[in-house]
Amino acid sequence: MEINETYVKEIIEKVLKDVEKAQPVASSKKQLGVFDTMTEALEAVQKAYKLFRKYSVAQREQMISKIRELTLNEAEVMARMGVEETKMGRIEHKVIKHQLVANKTPGTEDLKANAWTGDDGLTLIEMAPFGVIGSITPSTNPSETVICNSIGMIAGGNAVVFNPHPNAKEVANYAVDLVNRGIIAAGGPENLVVTVKNPTKESSDEMMAAPCVKMLVATGGPGVVKALLSSGKKAIGAGAGNPPVIVDDTADLMKAGRDIVLGASFDNNLPCIAEKECFALYNIADELIYHMQQNGAYLIKGEQIEQLKNVCLIEKNGKWGINKDWVGRDASKFLKAIGIDSDAKLVICETDANHPFVQVEMMMPVLPIVRVKDIDEAIELAVQAEHGCRHSAHIHSKNIDHLTRFAQAVETTIFVKNAPSYAGIGAGGEGYTTFTIAGPTGEGLTAAHSFTRQRRCVMVDGLHII
Ligand code: NAD
């Protein structure tokens, strides 16, 4: 057989080009801002912060602009890295998350001064930096959180030291390098944002205890928020949720079915805001399920539900918890595990309200649906399933009374009406975005203003010009 050498050469060249294209930009060189030890990272960031104090607000904005540009250019690289490293989520959705961060995270325009003028003169309130901020980031939105927090914190005039989730350190540190590339390209100081090559509990403890770290921000589950709040420092805690969605009999059911599948399957249900259990009025539940099926959901029943429970959850001392190997995996894998071959994007099933699928924050594309007799029962069970996290809740209804009553009862930071959950962070909904939603400490959707301290400056008998 004769081999066509030109043809083979062409194929090899194409493959090499593709491999090169998919390579992370910073893989082969030393990553900017990434240090071997936390001690070195803390030293470097302090020096950077001192220099940064001399930069103007306009210069901060130039750095942020460059970070936005690089994030858009490298969204796909980070999306791929994130899925490869953590084995969680979907590349196409992670691309969207990075684009959202680049386009809708507020910059310096978020800092608003306040003033009083009167017979006694002029008093000003300005939003000043905290200094060096210590930030702990999750495995579920690793690079997104690093970039989003960096933009907000730099806009506020701060420097940042990150201790990312160990299971997502490669992509988180890639993002730290990207942020530094942006800062330096815009004429900013080196190491304004730093991290450690191998984040550990010890490096996290060192960061939290360091006297130069003036504020702590934790994005993650209950453990980390608790640890931070015991630190004795100013802390912002963005904790866990278990968002319910209610559908009543006034809702546009076709839209509700589609929106819930879109929200609950987005990035395989990793977002903390995603619909995690559904309460549907008994008289519309069949139609709602039909529309979910029409939009990519697969309904499992009876024994299949218990089979799946034993695959993706673990019982310990009579309490159900997640099997971490299944967090953020594709719906098709869950179905395969119980002998079903389907490329559906969401698994749905009917359960009672006490089922662990309802009560546990699973972060898996598995959505339980509970039939309820009326809106009172829906609200009561939804509030209970949210476990007082006061994080996110959603509803599909055209009844203003139902919309209002559920919002009042559940008291969540985010409440989305008649849209997929992600509308709550500015994707298809009005308002800015963030990946650090601070329910426990009350800052809500964090942005530059959350990372500043108010300073009052008083001038008596002067500068009052009328
Ligand atoms: P996780 O709690 O396992 O980890 C989050 C971070 O905290 C990691 O960096 C981890 O190393 C660190 N950590 C955990 N326990 C710690 C402790 N005792 N001391 C110091 N650091 C500690 O969370 P995850 O699995 O990466 O992310 C999913 C969780 O985070 C979910 O509960 C989700 O709801 C929540 N989350 C909340 C928000 C929000 O904005 N509110 C955003 C994303 C994720």
Coordinates of C-alpha atoms and ligand atoms in Angstrom, one line a residue:
M1 CA 0.0 0.0 0.0
E2 CA 1.3 3.4 -0.9
I3 CA 1.4 6.1 1.7
N4 CA 0.6 9.6 0.6
E5 CA 3.2 11.5 2.5
T6 CA 1.8 15.0 1.8
Y7 CA -1.6 13.9 3.1
V8 CA -0.1 12.4 6.3
K9 CA 2.0 15.6 6.8
E10 CA -1.1 17.8 6.4
I11 CA -3.0 15.7 9.0
I12 CA -0.1 15.9 11.5
E13 CA 0.2 19.6 11.1
K14 CA -3.5 20.1 11.6
V15 CA -3.5 18.0 14.8
L16 CA -0.4 19.9 16.2
K17 CA -2.2 23.2 15.5
D18 CA -5.3 22.0 17.3
V19 CA -3.3 20.8 20.3
E20 CA -1.4 24.1 20.4
K21 CA -4.7 26.0 20.2
A22 CA -6.1 24.1 23.2
Q23 CA -3.0 24.6 25.3
P24 CA -3.4 27.0 28.2
V25 CA -1.4 30.2 27.5
A26 CA 0.5 30.0 30.8
S27 CA 1.2 26.3 31.0
S28 CA 4.8 26.3 30.0
K29 CA 6.0 29.4 31.8
K30 CA 6.0 30.6 35.4
Q31 CA 2.6 31.8 36.3
L32 CA 2.3 35.4 37.4
G33 CA 1.3 35.8 41.0
V34 CA 1.6 32.1 41.8
F35 CA 4.0 31.4 44.7
D36 CA 5.4 28.2 46.2
T37 CA 4.4 29.2 49.7
M38 CA 1.8 31.4 51.3
T39 CA 4.5 33.3 53.2
E40 CA 6.1 34.4 49.8
A41 CA 2.7 35.2 48.4
L42 CA 1.8 37.4 51.4
E43 CA 5.2 39.3 51.2
A44 CA 4.7 40.0 47.5
V45 CA 1.1 41.2 47.7
Q46 CA 2.0 43.6 50.5
K47 CA 4.6 45.2 48.3
A48 CA 2.2 45.4 45.4
Y49 CA -0.5 47.0 47.6
K50 CA 1.9 49.7 48.7
L51 CA 2.6 50.6 45.0
F52 CA -1.1 50.3 44.1
R53 CA -2.1 53.0 46.6
K54 CA -0.5 55.5 44.3
Y55 CA -2.6 54.5 41.3
S56 CA -5.6 56.6 40.2
V57 CA -9.2 55.3 39.9
A58 CA -8.9 55.7 36.1
Q59 CA -5.8 53.4 36.1
R60 CA -7.7 50.8 38.1
E61 CA -10.4 50.9 35.4
Q62 CA -7.7 50.4 32.7
M63 CA -6.5 47.3 34.4
I64 CA -10.0 46.0 34.8
S65 CA -10.7 46.6 31.1
K66 CA -7.7 44.5 30.2
I67 CA -8.8 41.7 32.5
R68 CA -12.2 41.7 30.9
E69 CA -10.6 41.5 27.4
L70 CA -8.3 38.5 28.4
T71 CA -11.2 36.7 30.1
L72 CA -13.3 36.9 26.9
N73 CA -10.3 35.7 24.8
E74 CA -9.5 32.8 27.1
A75 CA -13.0 31.8 28.3
E76 CA -12.9 28.6 26.3
V77 CA -9.4 27.6 27.6
M78 CA -10.6 28.1 31.2
A79 CA -13.9 26.3 30.6
R80 CA -12.0 23.3 29.2
M81 CA -9.5 23.3 32.0
G82 CA -12.2 23.6 34.6
V83 CA -14.1 20.6 33.4
E84 CA -10.9 18.5 32.8
E85 CA -9.5 19.3 36.3
T86 CA -12.7 19.0 38.4
K87 CA -14.6 16.5 36.2
M88 CA -17.6 18.7 36.9
G89 CA -19.9 20.9 34.7
R90 CA -20.2 21.5 31.0
I91 CA -17.7 23.4 28.8
E92 CA -20.3 25.3 26.8
H93 CA -21.9 26.6 30.0
K94 CA -18.6 27.5 31.7
V95 CA -17.8 29.6 28.6
I96 CA -21.0 31.5 29.2
K97 CA -20.1 32.0 32.9
H98 CA -16.7 33.5 32.0
Q99 CA -18.4 35.8 29.4
L100 CA -20.9 36.9 32.1
V101 CA -18.1 37.7 34.5
A102 CA -16.2 39.7 31.9
N103 CA -19.2 41.7 30.7
K104 CA -21.3 42.2 33.8
T105 CA -19.0 42.4 36.9
P106 CA -19.1 46.0 38.0
G107 CA -15.9 48.0 38.0
T108 CA -15.1 51.4 39.6
E109 CA -18.5 52.9 38.6
D110 CA -19.9 50.9 41.5
L111 CA -18.2 53.2 44.0
K112 CA -20.4 56.0 44.9
A113 CA -19.4 58.8 47.3
N114 CA -22.0 60.5 49.5
A115 CA -22.1 64.1 50.6
W116 CA -24.0 66.4 53.0
T117 CA -23.7 70.2 52.6
G118 CA -25.3 72.8 54.8
D119 CA -24.7 75.8 57.0
D120 CA -22.0 73.9 58.8
G121 CA -19.9 73.1 55.7
L122 CA -19.3 69.9 53.7
T123 CA -19.1 66.3 54.8
L124 CA -18.1 63.6 52.4
I125 CA -18.2 59.8 52.6
E126 CA -15.8 58.0 50.3
M127 CA -15.4 54.3 49.6
A128 CA -11.8 53.4 50.6
P129 CA -9.9 50.2 50.1
F130 CA -9.6 47.6 52.9
G131 CA -6.1 46.7 51.9
V132 CA -5.1 43.1 51.2
I133 CA -8.1 40.9 51.0
G134 CA -7.9 37.1 51.6
S135 CA -10.3 35.2 49.3
I136 CA -11.2 31.5 49.5
T137 CA -12.8 30.2 46.3
P138 CA -14.9 27.1 45.5
S139 CA -14.4 24.2 43.1
T140 CA -17.8 24.8 41.4
N141 CA -16.9 28.2 39.8
P142 CA -13.1 28.3 40.3
S143 CA -11.7 30.7 37.7
E144 CA -15.0 32.6 37.4
T145 CA -14.9 33.5 41.1
V146 CA -11.2 34.4 41.0
I147 CA -11.8 36.8 38.1
C148 CA -15.1 38.2 39.4
N149 CA -13.6 38.8 42.9
S150 CA -10.4 40.3 41.4
I151 CA -12.3 42.8 39.3
G152 CA -14.5 43.9 42.3
M153 CA -11.6 44.0 44.7
I154 CA -9.2 45.9 42.4
A155 CA -12.0 48.3 41.6
G156 CA -12.3 49.0 45.3
G157 CA -8.6 49.7 45.4
N158 CA -7.5 46.5 47.1
A159 CA -4.9 43.7 46.6
V160 CA -6.0 40.1 46.8
V161 CA -4.5 36.8 48.1
F162 CA -6.4 33.7 47.0
N163 CA -6.5 30.3 48.6
P164 CA -8.5 28.3 45.9
H165 CA -10.1 25.0 46.4
P166 CA -7.4 22.3 46.1
N167 CA -9.4 20.3 43.5
A168 CA -9.5 23.3 41.2
K169 CA -6.1 24.9 41.8
E170 CA -4.8 24.6 38.2
V171 CA -7.6 26.5 36.6
A172 CA -7.9 29.0 39.6
N173 CA -4.2 29.7 39.4
Y174 CA -4.5 30.1 35.6
A175 CA -7.0 32.8 36.3
V176 CA -4.7 34.5 38.8
D177 CA -2.0 34.5 36.1
L178 CA -4.5 36.0 33.6
V179 CA -5.5 38.7 36.0
N180 CA -1.9 39.7 36.6
R181 CA -1.2 39.7 32.8
G182 CA -4.1 42.1 32.5
I183 CA -2.9 44.3 35.3
I184 CA 0.7 44.5 34.0
A185 CA -0.5 45.1 30.4
A186 CA -2.3 48.2 31.7
G187 CA 0.8 49.4 33.6
G188 CA -0.2 48.1 37.0
P189 CA 2.1 46.6 39.6
E190 CA 3.3 43.0 39.7
N191 CA 1.6 40.6 42.2
L192 CA -1.4 42.7 43.0
V193 CA -3.3 39.4 43.0
V194 CA -1.5 36.3 44.3
T195 CA -2.0 32.7 45.2
V196 CA -0.2 29.5 46.2
K197 CA 0.8 26.7 43.8
N198 CA -0.7 24.1 46.2
P199 CA -3.4 25.5 48.3
T200 CA -4.0 23.6 51.5
K201 CA -5.9 24.0 54.8
E202 CA -2.5 25.2 56.3
S203 CA -2.0 27.8 53.6
S204 CA -5.6 28.9 54.2
D205 CA -5.0 29.2 58.0
E206 CA -1.8 31.2 57.4
M207 CA -3.7 33.6 55.1
M208 CA -6.5 34.0 57.5
A209 CA -4.2 34.8 60.4
A210 CA -1.8 37.1 58.5
P211 CA -1.9 40.6 60.1
C212 CA -1.6 42.2 56.6
V213 CA -4.9 40.6 55.5
K214 CA -7.6 43.0 56.6
M215 CA -10.7 41.4 55.2
L216 CA -11.7 37.8 54.4
V217 CA -14.1 36.6 51.7
A218 CA -15.2 33.0 51.6
T219 CA -17.2 31.5 48.7
G220 CA -18.2 27.9 49.4
G221 CA -20.2 25.6 51.7
P222 CA -21.1 26.0 55.4
G223 CA -17.7 24.8 56.7
V224 CA -15.6 27.6 55.2
V225 CA -18.1 30.3 56.0
K226 CA -18.1 29.2 59.7
A227 CA -14.3 29.1 59.7
L228 CA -14.1 32.6 58.4
L229 CA -16.7 34.0 60.7
S230 CA -14.6 32.7 63.6
S231 CA -11.5 34.5 62.4
G232 CA -12.1 37.7 64.3
K233 CA -11.7 39.8 61.1
K234 CA -14.1 41.6 58.9
A235 CA -15.5 38.7 56.8
I236 CA -17.9 38.3 53.9
G237 CA -19.4 34.8 53.8
A238 CA -21.1 33.5 50.6
G239 CA -22.5 30.2 51.7
A240 CA -24.5 27.2 50.5
G241 CA -28.1 27.2 49.4
N242 CA -30.8 24.6 48.3
P243 CA -33.0 26.7 46.0
P244 CA -36.6 25.6 45.6
V245 CA -38.8 26.5 42.6
I246 CA -42.6 26.6 42.9
V247 CA -45.0 26.3 39.9
D248 CA -48.6 27.2 40.5
D249 CA -51.7 26.8 38.2
T250 CA -51.5 30.4 36.9
A251 CA -48.0 29.9 35.3
D252 CA -47.3 29.7 31.7
L253 CA -46.5 25.9 31.9
M254 CA -44.7 25.6 28.6
K255 CA -42.3 28.4 29.6
A256 CA -42.0 27.1 33.2
G257 CA -41.1 23.6 32.0
R258 CA -38.5 25.0 29.6
D259 CA -37.0 27.6 32.1
I260 CA -36.7 25.1 34.9
V261 CA -34.8 22.6 32.7
L262 CA -32.5 25.4 31.4
G263 CA -31.8 26.6 35.0
A264 CA -31.5 23.2 36.7
S265 CA -29.3 21.7 33.9
F266 CA -27.0 24.7 33.6
D267 CA -23.4 23.6 34.2
N268 CA -24.9 20.4 35.5
N269 CA -26.6 22.2 38.4
L270 CA -23.3 23.3 39.9
P271 CA -24.4 27.0 40.5
C272 CA -25.5 27.7 44.0
I273 CA -28.5 29.6 42.6
A274 CA -29.8 26.7 40.4
E275 CA -33.2 25.1 40.9
K276 CA -32.6 22.1 43.2
E277 CA -36.2 20.9 43.9
C278 CA -39.6 21.7 42.4
F279 CA -42.9 22.0 44.1
A280 CA -45.8 21.8 41.6
L281 CA -49.5 22.2 42.3
Y282 CA -51.2 18.8 41.8
N283 CA -53.5 20.0 39.0
I284 CA -50.7 21.2 36.7
A285 CA -47.9 18.7 37.7
D286 CA -48.5 16.3 34.7
E287 CA -48.5 19.1 32.2
L288 CA -45.4 20.7 33.7
I289 CA -43.6 17.3 33.6
Y290 CA -44.6 16.9 30.0
H291 CA -43.1 20.3 29.1
M292 CA -39.9 19.5 31.0
Q293 CA -39.6 16.2 29.0
Q294 CA -40.2 18.2 25.8
N295 CA -37.2 20.3 26.7
G296 CA -34.6 17.7 27.4
A297 CA -35.6 16.2 30.8
Y298 CA -35.8 12.4 31.4
L299 CA -38.4 11.2 33.8
I300 CA -37.4 8.2 36.0
K301 CA -39.9 6.4 38.2
G302 CA -40.4 3.9 41.1
E303 CA -37.5 1.6 41.7
Q304 CA -35.2 3.7 39.4
I305 CA -35.4 6.6 41.8
E306 CA -34.2 4.5 44.8
Q307 CA -31.5 3.0 42.6
L308 CA -30.2 6.4 41.6
K309 CA -30.4 7.6 45.2
N310 CA -28.0 4.8 46.2
V311 CA -25.6 5.8 43.4
C312 CA -25.2 9.5 44.0
L313 CA -25.9 9.9 47.7
I314 CA -24.4 8.3 50.8
E315 CA -26.1 7.5 54.1
K316 CA -24.1 8.1 57.2
N317 CA -25.5 7.8 60.7
G318 CA -29.1 8.0 59.3
K319 CA -28.3 11.2 57.4
W320 CA -28.0 11.4 53.6
G321 CA -25.2 13.4 52.0
I322 CA -23.6 13.8 48.6
N323 CA -21.3 11.3 47.0
K324 CA -18.7 13.8 45.8
D325 CA -17.8 11.7 42.8
W326 CA -21.2 12.5 41.3
V327 CA -21.3 16.3 41.8
G328 CA -21.7 18.2 38.5
R329 CA -21.6 15.1 36.3
D330 CA -23.6 14.9 33.0
A331 CA -27.2 13.6 33.4
S332 CA -26.5 10.9 30.8
K333 CA -24.0 9.4 33.3
F334 CA -26.6 9.2 36.1
L335 CA -29.0 7.5 33.7
K336 CA -26.3 5.1 32.5
A337 CA -25.6 4.1 36.1
I338 CA -29.2 2.8 36.4
G339 CA -29.2 1.1 33.0
I340 CA -30.7 3.9 30.8
D341 CA -29.1 5.0 27.6
S342 CA -30.1 8.7 26.9
D343 CA -28.4 12.0 26.2
A344 CA -31.0 14.0 28.3
K345 CA -29.6 17.0 30.1
L346 CA -31.6 16.7 33.3
V347 CA -33.1 13.7 35.2
I348 CA -36.5 14.4 36.8
C349 CA -38.5 12.3 39.2
E350 CA -41.5 12.6 41.5
T351 CA -40.7 12.2 45.2
D352 CA -42.2 13.2 48.5
A353 CA -41.0 16.3 50.3
N354 CA -38.8 14.4 52.8
H355 CA -36.8 12.6 50.1
P356 CA -33.1 13.3 50.3
F357 CA -33.2 14.5 46.6
V358 CA -35.3 17.4 48.0
Q359 CA -33.5 18.0 51.3
V360 CA -29.8 17.6 50.2
E361 CA -27.9 20.3 48.2
M362 CA -26.8 17.8 45.6
M363 CA -25.4 20.0 42.8
M364 CA -26.3 17.3 40.3
P365 CA -28.6 17.5 37.2
V366 CA -31.3 15.5 39.1
L367 CA -34.5 17.5 39.9
P368 CA -37.1 16.0 42.3
I369 CA -40.7 17.2 41.8
V370 CA -43.1 17.2 44.7
R371 CA -46.9 17.5 44.1
V372 CA -48.6 19.9 46.5
K373 CA -52.3 20.5 47.1
D374 CA -52.2 24.3 47.1
I375 CA -49.9 27.4 47.3
D376 CA -49.8 27.3 51.1
E377 CA -48.4 23.8 51.2
A378 CA -45.9 24.7 48.4
I379 CA -44.6 27.7 50.3
E380 CA -44.3 25.8 53.6
L381 CA -42.4 22.9 52.0
A382 CA -40.2 25.2 49.9
V383 CA -39.2 27.3 52.9
Q384 CA -38.4 24.1 54.8
A385 CA -36.3 22.7 51.9
E386 CA -34.3 25.9 51.7
H387 CA -33.1 25.2 55.3
G388 CA -32.9 28.9 56.2
C389 CA -29.8 29.5 54.0
R390 CA -31.6 32.6 52.7
H391 CA -29.8 32.1 49.4
S392 CA -32.1 31.7 46.4
A393 CA -35.6 30.7 45.5
H394 CA -37.7 30.8 42.3
I395 CA -41.3 30.7 41.3
H396 CA -43.4 30.5 38.1
S397 CA -46.8 32.2 38.6
K398 CA -48.9 35.1 37.4
N399 CA -50.6 35.5 40.8
I400 CA -49.1 38.6 42.4
D401 CA -50.3 37.4 45.8
H402 CA -48.4 34.1 45.4
L403 CA -45.3 35.9 44.2
T404 CA -45.3 38.2 47.1
R405 CA -46.2 35.7 49.8
F406 CA -43.4 33.3 48.7
A407 CA -40.8 36.1 48.6
Q408 CA -41.8 37.3 52.0
A409 CA -41.8 33.8 53.6
V410 CA -38.5 32.5 52.1
E411 CA -36.4 35.7 52.7
T412 CA -33.7 34.7 50.2
T413 CA -31.0 37.0 48.8
I414 CA -32.1 36.1 45.2
F415 CA -35.7 35.6 44.2
V416 CA -36.4 34.9 40.5
K417 CA -39.9 35.1 39.0
N418 CA -40.9 33.4 35.7
A419 CA -37.3 32.8 34.4
P420 CA -34.4 30.4 34.7
S421 CA -32.5 30.8 38.0
Y422 CA -29.5 32.3 36.3
A423 CA -31.6 35.5 35.5
G424 CA -30.9 36.2 39.2
I425 CA -27.2 36.9 38.4
G426 CA -27.8 39.0 35.3
A427 CA -27.9 36.3 32.6
G428 CA -31.1 37.1 30.8
G429 CA -32.2 39.3 33.8
E430 CA -31.4 42.9 34.6
G431 CA -28.7 43.8 37.0
Y432 CA -25.0 43.1 37.4
T433 CA -23.4 39.7 38.0
T434 CA -21.4 38.1 40.8
F435 CA -20.2 34.7 41.7
T436 CA -20.0 35.6 45.4
I437 CA -23.5 35.9 46.8
A438 CA -23.2 36.8 50.5
G439 CA -26.4 35.6 52.3
P440 CA -25.0 34.8 55.8
T441 CA -23.3 38.1 56.2
G442 CA -25.9 40.2 54.3
E443 CA -23.9 41.9 51.6
G444 CA -26.0 40.2 49.0
L445 CA -24.7 40.2 45.5
T446 CA -21.1 41.4 46.1
A447 CA -19.4 44.0 43.9
A448 CA -16.7 46.7 44.3
H449 CA -18.7 48.6 47.0
S450 CA -18.8 45.4 49.2
F451 CA -15.0 45.4 49.3
T452 CA -14.6 49.0 50.6
R453 CA -14.7 50.8 53.9
Q454 CA -16.5 54.0 54.4
R455 CA -14.5 57.0 55.4
R456 CA -16.0 60.3 56.4
C457 CA -14.2 63.6 55.8
V458 CA -15.6 66.7 57.4
M459 CA -15.0 70.4 56.5
V460 CA -16.6 72.9 58.8
D461 CA -17.6 76.4 57.6
G462 CA -16.1 75.9 54.2
L463 CA -16.7 74.6 50.7
H464 CA -20.4 75.1 51.2
I465 CA -20.9 77.4 48.2
I466 CA -24.5 78.5 48.2
Ligands
NAD1 P1 -16.4 23.8 49.7 O1 -17.1 24.4 50.9 O2 -16.0 22.4 49.7 O3 -15.1 24.6 49.5 C1 -15.1 26.0 49.3 C2 -13.7 26.5 49.7 O4 -13.6 26.5 51.1 C3 -12.6 25.7 49.1 O5 -11.5 26.6 48.8 C4 -12.2 24.8 50.3 O6 -10.8 24.4 50.2 C5 -12.4 25.8 51.5 N1 -12.7 25.2 52.8 C6 -13.7 24.3 53.0 N2 -13.7 24.1 54.4 C7 -12.8 24.9 54.9 C8 -12.5 25.2 56.3 N3 -13.0 24.6 57.3 N4 -11.5 26.2 56.5 C9 -11.0 26.8 55.5 N5 -11.3 26.6 54.2 C10 -12.2 25.7 53.9 O7 -17.3 24.1 48.5 P2 -17.3 23.6 47.0 O8 -17.7 22.2 46.9 O9 -16.1 24.0 46.3 O10 -18.5 24.6 46.4 C11 -19.8 24.2 46.6 C12 -20.5 24.9 47.8 O11 -20.2 26.3 47.7 C13 -22.0 24.7 47.7 O12 -22.4 24.6 49.0 C14 -22.4 26.0 47.1 O13 -23.8 26.4 47.4 C15 -21.5 27.0 47.7 N6 -21.3 28.2 46.8 C16 -21.8 29.3 47.2 C17 -21.7 30.5 46.5 C18 -22.3 31.8 46.9 O14 -22.0 32.8 46.2 N7 -23.0 31.8 47.9 C19 -21.0 30.4 45.2 C20 -20.5 29.2 44.8 C21 -20.6 28.0 45.6

